[in-house]
PDB file of N, CA and C in Angstrom:
ATOM      1  N   MET Z   1     -59.625  -8.894 -32.640  1.00  0.00           N
ATOM      2  CA  MET Z   1     -60.510 -10.017 -32.835  1.00  0.00           C
ATOM      3  C   MET Z   1     -59.874 -11.048 -33.770  1.00  0.00           C
ATOM      4  N   SER Z   2     -59.156 -10.608 -34.752  1.00  0.00           N
ATOM      5  CA  SER Z   2     -58.618 -11.537 -35.741  1.00  0.00           C
ATOM      6  C   SER Z   2     -57.261 -12.122 -35.353  1.00  0.00           C
ATOM      7  N   ASN Z   3     -56.640 -11.623 -34.279  1.00  0.00           N
ATOM      8  CA  ASN Z   3     -55.304 -12.131 -33.943  1.00  0.00           C
ATOM      9  C   ASN Z   3     -55.334 -13.450 -33.170  1.00  0.00           C
ATOM     10  N   GLY Z   4     -56.492 -13.863 -32.667  1.00  0.00           N
ATOM     11  CA  GLY Z   4     -56.612 -15.135 -31.974  1.00  0.00           C
ATOM     12  C   GLY Z   4     -56.042 -15.150 -30.571  1.00  0.00           C
ATOM     13  N   LEU Z   5     -55.595 -14.010 -30.077  1.00  0.00           N
ATOM     14  CA  LEU Z   5     -54.987 -13.944 -28.751  1.00  0.00           C
ATOM     15  C   LEU Z   5     -55.924 -13.337 -27.712  1.00  0.00           C
ATOM     16  N   GLU Z   6     -57.162 -13.216 -28.063  1.00  0.00           N
ATOM     17  CA  GLU Z   6     -58.144 -12.588 -27.200  1.00  0.00           C
ATOM     18  C   GLU Z   6     -58.449 -13.443 -25.969  1.00  0.00           C
ATOM     19  N   LYS Z   7     -58.666 -12.788 -24.848  1.00  0.00           N
ATOM     20  CA  LYS Z   7     -59.041 -13.474 -23.618  1.00  0.00           C
ATOM     21  C   LYS Z   7     -60.391 -12.936 -23.157  1.00  0.00           C
ATOM     22  N   PRO Z   8     -61.196 -13.755 -22.494  1.00  0.00           N
ATOM     23  CA  PRO Z   8     -62.497 -13.275 -22.017  1.00  0.00           C
ATOM     24  C   PRO Z   8     -62.337 -12.110 -21.043  1.00  0.00           C
ATOM     25  N   SER Z   9     -63.258 -11.156 -21.123  1.00  0.00           N
ATOM     26  CA  SER Z   9     -63.226 -10.033 -20.189  1.00  0.00           C
ATOM     27  C   SER Z   9     -64.144 -10.289 -19.001  1.00  0.00           C
ATOM     28  N   ALA Z  10     -65.048 -11.260 -19.143  1.00  0.00           N
ATOM     29  CA  ALA Z  10     -65.966 -11.621 -18.057  1.00  0.00           C
ATOM     30  C   ALA Z  10     -66.582 -12.979 -18.381  1.00  0.00           C
ATOM     31  N   PHE Z  11     -67.312 -13.516 -17.433  1.00  0.00           N
ATOM     32  CA  PHE Z  11     -68.031 -14.770 -17.631  1.00  0.00           C
ATOM     33  C   PHE Z  11     -69.467 -14.590 -17.175  1.00  0.00           C
ATOM     34  N   ARG Z  12     -70.398 -15.244 -17.864  1.00  0.00           N
ATOM     35  CA  ARG Z  12     -71.811 -15.178 -17.497  1.00  0.00           C
ATOM     36  C   ARG Z  12     -72.274 -16.563 -17.090  1.00  0.00           C
ATOM     37  N   TYR Z  13     -72.979 -16.637 -15.973  1.00  0.00           N
ATOM     38  CA  TYR Z  13     -73.507 -17.907 -15.490  1.00  0.00           C
ATOM     39  C   TYR Z  13     -74.745 -18.274 -16.291  1.00  0.00           C
ATOM     40  N   MET Z  14     -74.787 -19.477 -16.822  1.00  0.00           N
ATOM     41  CA  MET Z  14     -75.921 -19.971 -17.593  1.00  0.00           C
ATOM     42  C   MET Z  14     -76.512 -21.176 -16.861  1.00  0.00           C
ATOM     43  N   ALA Z  15     -77.599 -20.950 -16.150  1.00  0.00           N
ATOM     44  CA  ALA Z  15     -78.192 -21.995 -15.324  1.00  0.00           C
ATOM     45  C   ALA Z  15     -78.617 -23.220 -16.130  1.00  0.00           C
ATOM     46  N   ALA Z  16     -79.047 -23.035 -17.360  1.00  0.00           N
ATOM     47  CA  ALA Z  16     -79.536 -24.150 -18.167  1.00  0.00           C
ATOM     48  C   ALA Z  16     -78.422 -24.889 -18.910  1.00  0.00           C
ATOM     49  N   ALA Z  17     -77.206 -24.399 -18.849  1.00  0.00           N
ATOM     50  CA  ALA Z  17     -76.099 -25.067 -19.548  1.00  0.00           C
ATOM     51  C   ALA Z  17     -75.896 -26.457 -18.971  1.00  0.00           C
ATOM     52  N   GLY Z  18     -75.732 -27.421 -19.831  1.00  0.00           N
ATOM     53  CA  GLY Z  18     -75.538 -28.797 -19.388  1.00  0.00           C
ATOM     54  C   GLY Z  18     -76.838 -29.527 -19.087  1.00  0.00           C
ATOM     55  N   THR Z  19     -77.983 -28.881 -19.314  1.00  0.00           N
ATOM     56  CA  THR Z  19     -79.276 -29.526 -19.073  1.00  0.00           C
ATOM     57  C   THR Z  19     -79.398 -30.776 -19.933  1.00  0.00           C
ATOM     58  N   GLY Z  20     -79.862 -31.840 -19.330  1.00  0.00           N
ATOM     59  CA  GLY Z  20     -80.016 -33.095 -20.050  1.00  0.00           C
ATOM     60  C   GLY Z  20     -78.772 -33.949 -20.035  1.00  0.00           C
ATOM     61  N   SER Z  21     -77.739 -33.499 -19.345  1.00  0.00           N
ATOM     62  CA  SER Z  21     -76.523 -34.293 -19.232  1.00  0.00           C
ATOM     63  C   SER Z  21     -75.990 -34.161 -17.812  1.00  0.00           C
ATOM     64  N   ASP Z  22     -74.936 -34.878 -17.536  1.00  0.00           N
ATOM     65  CA  ASP Z  22     -74.341 -34.779 -16.199  1.00  0.00           C
ATOM     66  C   ASP Z  22     -73.227 -33.720 -16.156  1.00  0.00           C
ATOM     67  N   ASP Z  23     -73.136 -32.898 -17.203  1.00  0.00           N
ATOM     68  CA  ASP Z  23     -72.115 -31.859 -17.277  1.00  0.00           C
ATOM     69  C   ASP Z  23     -72.540 -30.638 -16.471  1.00  0.00           C
ATOM     70  N   LEU Z  24     -71.971 -30.485 -15.302  1.00  0.00           N
ATOM     71  CA  LEU Z  24     -72.251 -29.328 -14.467  1.00  0.00           C
ATOM     72  C   LEU Z  24     -71.038 -28.389 -14.424  1.00  0.00           C
ATOM     73  N   GLN Z  25     -70.024 -28.689 -15.211  1.00  0.00           N
ATOM     74  CA  GLN Z  25     -68.784 -27.929 -15.189  1.00  0.00           C
ATOM     75  C   GLN Z  25     -68.796 -26.735 -16.145  1.00  0.00           C
ATOM     76  N   HIS Z  26     -69.635 -26.778 -17.170  1.00  0.00           N
ATOM     77  CA  HIS Z  26     -69.584 -25.750 -18.219  1.00  0.00           C
ATOM     78  C   HIS Z  26     -70.787 -24.820 -18.148  1.00  0.00           C
ATOM     79  N   ARG Z  27     -71.006 -24.236 -16.996  1.00  0.00           N
ATOM     80  CA  ARG Z  27     -72.144 -23.345 -16.803  1.00  0.00           C
ATOM     81  C   ARG Z  27     -71.767 -21.877 -16.932  1.00  0.00           C
ATOM     82  N   TYR Z  28     -70.517 -21.587 -17.161  1.00  0.00           N
ATOM     83  CA  TYR Z  28     -70.074 -20.206 -17.333  1.00  0.00           C
ATOM     84  C   TYR Z  28     -69.644 -19.995 -18.782  1.00  0.00           C
ATOM     85  N   VAL Z  29     -70.217 -18.992 -19.423  1.00  0.00           N
ATOM     86  CA  VAL Z  29     -69.939 -18.694 -20.817  1.00  0.00           C
ATOM     87  C   VAL Z  29     -69.001 -17.487 -20.873  1.00  0.00           C
ATOM     88  N   PRO Z  30     -67.905 -17.571 -21.635  1.00  0.00           N
ATOM     89  CA  PRO Z  30     -66.987 -16.427 -21.718  1.00  0.00           C
ATOM     90  C   PRO Z  30     -67.610 -15.273 -22.504  1.00  0.00           C
ATOM     91  N   LEU Z  31     -67.364 -14.060 -22.036  1.00  0.00           N
ATOM     92  CA  LEU Z  31     -67.814 -12.845 -22.721  1.00  0.00           C
ATOM     93  C   LEU Z  31     -66.585 -12.062 -23.160  1.00  0.00           C
ATOM     94  N   TYR Z  32     -66.636 -11.533 -24.366  1.00  0.00           N
ATOM     95  CA  TYR Z  32     -65.506 -10.804 -24.933  1.00  0.00           C
ATOM     96  C   TYR Z  32     -65.905  -9.361 -25.220  1.00  0.00           C
ATOM     97  N   ASP Z  33     -64.987  -8.444 -25.016  1.00  0.00           N
ATOM     98  CA  ASP Z  33     -65.228  -7.038 -25.316  1.00  0.00           C
ATOM     99  C   ASP Z  33     -65.010  -6.819 -26.815  1.00  0.00           C
ATOM    100  N   ARG Z  34     -66.074  -6.518 -27.522  1.00  0.00           N
ATOM    101  CA  ARG Z  34     -66.019  -6.339 -28.974  1.00  0.00           C
ATOM    102  C   ARG Z  34     -66.135  -4.870 -29.391  1.00  0.00           C
ATOM    103  N   THR Z  35     -65.993  -3.961 -28.448  1.00  0.00           N
ATOM    104  CA  THR Z  35     -66.179  -2.538 -28.737  1.00  0.00           C
ATOM    105  C   THR Z  35     -65.322  -2.077 -29.901  1.00  0.00           C
ATOM    106  N   SER Z  36     -64.068  -2.469 -29.935  1.00  0.00           N
ATOM    107  CA  SER Z  36     -63.140  -1.963 -30.955  1.00  0.00           C
ATOM    108  C   SER Z  36     -63.553  -2.343 -32.373  1.00  0.00           C
ATOM    109  N   VAL Z  37     -64.122  -3.523 -32.590  1.00  0.00           N
ATOM    110  CA  VAL Z  37     -64.497  -3.919 -33.953  1.00  0.00           C
ATOM    111  C   VAL Z  37     -65.697  -3.135 -34.459  1.00  0.00           C
ATOM    112  N   PHE Z  38     -66.544  -2.657 -33.549  1.00  0.00           N
ATOM    113  CA  PHE Z  38     -67.676  -1.844 -33.969  1.00  0.00           C
ATOM    114  C   PHE Z  38     -67.249  -0.396 -34.187  1.00  0.00           C
ATOM    115  N   LEU Z  39     -66.355   0.113 -33.354  1.00  0.00           N
ATOM    116  CA  LEU Z  39     -65.866   1.477 -33.516  1.00  0.00           C
ATOM    117  C   LEU Z  39     -65.042   1.623 -34.794  1.00  0.00           C
ATOM    118  N   SER Z  40     -64.311   0.588 -35.154  1.00  0.00           N
ATOM    119  CA  SER Z  40     -63.477   0.644 -36.361  1.00  0.00           C
ATOM    120  C   SER Z  40     -64.276   0.410 -37.633  1.00  0.00           C
ATOM    121  N   GLY Z  41     -65.501  -0.078 -37.510  1.00  0.00           N
ATOM    122  CA  GLY Z  41     -66.320  -0.358 -38.680  1.00  0.00           C
ATOM    123  C   GLY Z  41     -66.117  -1.751 -39.238  1.00  0.00           C
ATOM    124  N   GLU Z  42     -65.290  -2.573 -38.563  1.00  0.00           N
ATOM    125  CA  GLU Z  42     -65.054  -3.948 -39.026  1.00  0.00           C
ATOM    126  C   GLU Z  42     -66.361  -4.744 -39.037  1.00  0.00           C
ATOM    127  N   LEU Z  43     -67.214  -4.504 -38.048  1.00  0.00           N
ATOM    128  CA  LEU Z  43     -68.538  -5.134 -37.974  1.00  0.00           C
ATOM    129  C   LEU Z  43     -69.590  -4.051 -37.760  1.00  0.00           C
ATOM    130  N   PRO Z  44     -70.770  -4.186 -38.396  1.00  0.00           N
ATOM    131  CA  PRO Z  44     -71.824  -3.201 -38.194  1.00  0.00           C
ATOM    132  C   PRO Z  44     -72.617  -3.495 -36.919  1.00  0.00           C
ATOM    133  N   LEU Z  45     -73.109  -2.453 -36.276  1.00  0.00           N
ATOM    134  CA  LEU Z  45     -73.928  -2.629 -35.073  1.00  0.00           C
ATOM    135  C   LEU Z  45     -75.220  -3.384 -35.359  1.00  0.00           C
ATOM    136  N   SER Z  46     -75.650  -3.387 -36.597  1.00  0.00           N
ATOM    137  CA  SER Z  46     -76.917  -4.026 -36.960  1.00  0.00           C
ATOM    138  C   SER Z  46     -76.912  -5.544 -36.759  1.00  0.00           C
ATOM    139  N   ILE Z  47     -75.749  -6.157 -36.591  1.00  0.00           N
ATOM    140  CA  ILE Z  47     -75.710  -7.609 -36.401  1.00  0.00           C
ATOM    141  C   ILE Z  47     -76.019  -8.016 -34.965  1.00  0.00           C
ATOM    142  N   LEU Z  48     -76.050  -7.045 -34.050  1.00  0.00           N
ATOM    143  CA  LEU Z  48     -76.314  -7.343 -32.651  1.00  0.00           C
ATOM    144  C   LEU Z  48     -77.802  -7.516 -32.394  1.00  0.00           C
ATOM    145  N   PHE Z  49     -78.130  -8.371 -31.434  1.00  0.00           N
ATOM    146  CA  PHE Z  49     -79.507  -8.565 -31.007  1.00  0.00           C
ATOM    147  C   PHE Z  49     -79.828  -7.614 -29.875  1.00  0.00           C
ATOM    148  N   LYS Z  50     -81.110  -7.373 -29.644  1.00  0.00           N
ATOM    149  CA  LYS Z  50     -81.531  -6.525 -28.533  1.00  0.00           C
ATOM    150  C   LYS Z  50     -80.971  -7.123 -27.241  1.00  0.00           C
ATOM    151  N   GLY Z  51     -80.431  -6.289 -26.396  1.00  0.00           N
ATOM    152  CA  GLY Z  51     -79.837  -6.750 -25.153  1.00  0.00           C
ATOM    153  C   GLY Z  51     -78.337  -6.954 -25.236  1.00  0.00           C
ATOM    154  N   GLU Z  52     -77.791  -6.941 -26.460  1.00  0.00           N
ATOM    155  CA  GLU Z  52     -76.349  -7.098 -26.613  1.00  0.00           C
ATOM    156  C   GLU Z  52     -75.616  -5.760 -26.627  1.00  0.00           C
ATOM    157  N   LEU Z  53     -76.338  -4.673 -26.870  1.00  0.00           N
ATOM    158  CA  LEU Z  53     -75.725  -3.350 -26.841  1.00  0.00           C
ATOM    159  C   LEU Z  53     -75.575  -2.891 -25.407  1.00  0.00           C
ATOM    160  N   MET Z  54     -74.430  -2.321 -25.100  1.00  0.00           N
ATOM    161  CA  MET Z  54     -74.188  -1.859 -23.738  1.00  0.00           C
ATOM    162  C   MET Z  54     -73.664  -0.430 -23.769  1.00  0.00           C
ATOM    163  N   GLY Z  55     -73.798   0.246 -22.660  1.00  0.00           N
ATOM    164  CA  GLY Z  55     -73.222   1.587 -22.525  1.00  0.00           C
ATOM    165  C   GLY Z  55     -73.953   2.642 -23.317  1.00  0.00           C
ATOM    166  N   GLU Z  56     -73.183   3.535 -23.928  1.00  0.00           N
ATOM    167  CA  GLU Z  56     -73.734   4.684 -24.643  1.00  0.00           C
ATOM    168  C   GLU Z  56     -74.658   4.275 -25.789  1.00  0.00           C
ATOM    169  N   TRP Z  57     -74.276   3.253 -26.562  1.00  0.00           N
ATOM    170  CA  TRP Z  57     -75.106   2.848 -27.691  1.00  0.00           C
ATOM    171  C   TRP Z  57     -76.469   2.387 -27.232  1.00  0.00           C
ATOM    172  N   GLU Z  58     -76.533   1.703 -26.096  1.00  0.00           N
ATOM    173  CA  GLU Z  58     -77.810   1.202 -25.593  1.00  0.00           C
ATOM    174  C   GLU Z  58     -78.707   2.368 -25.184  1.00  0.00           C
ATOM    175  N   ARG Z  59     -78.123   3.390 -24.566  1.00  0.00           N
ATOM    176  CA  ARG Z  59     -78.904   4.528 -24.099  1.00  0.00           C
ATOM    177  C   ARG Z  59     -79.286   5.470 -25.238  1.00  0.00           C
ATOM    178  N   ASN Z  60     -78.361   5.655 -26.178  1.00  0.00           N
ATOM    179  CA  ASN Z  60     -78.564   6.655 -27.221  1.00  0.00           C
ATOM    180  C   ASN Z  60     -78.915   6.072 -28.588  1.00  0.00           C
ATOM    181  N   GLY Z  61     -78.709   4.767 -28.759  1.00  0.00           N
ATOM    182  CA  GLY Z  61     -78.773   4.197 -30.072  1.00  0.00           C
ATOM    183  C   GLY Z  61     -80.071   3.820 -30.605  1.00  0.00           C
TER     184      GLY Z  61
END
């Protein structure tokens, strides 16, 4: 996360992006895999909002 060389692992379509303007090009938001920073303890899981947890943590957490 801190090396600045990270690339998106997926993109999410945001239908409301660009609302109120003629910008129809920026409707996809990049998503990054942050699993390693939580496993290493660099960031606590408590900073995540409901719906941001995925996989095992979402089912068991």
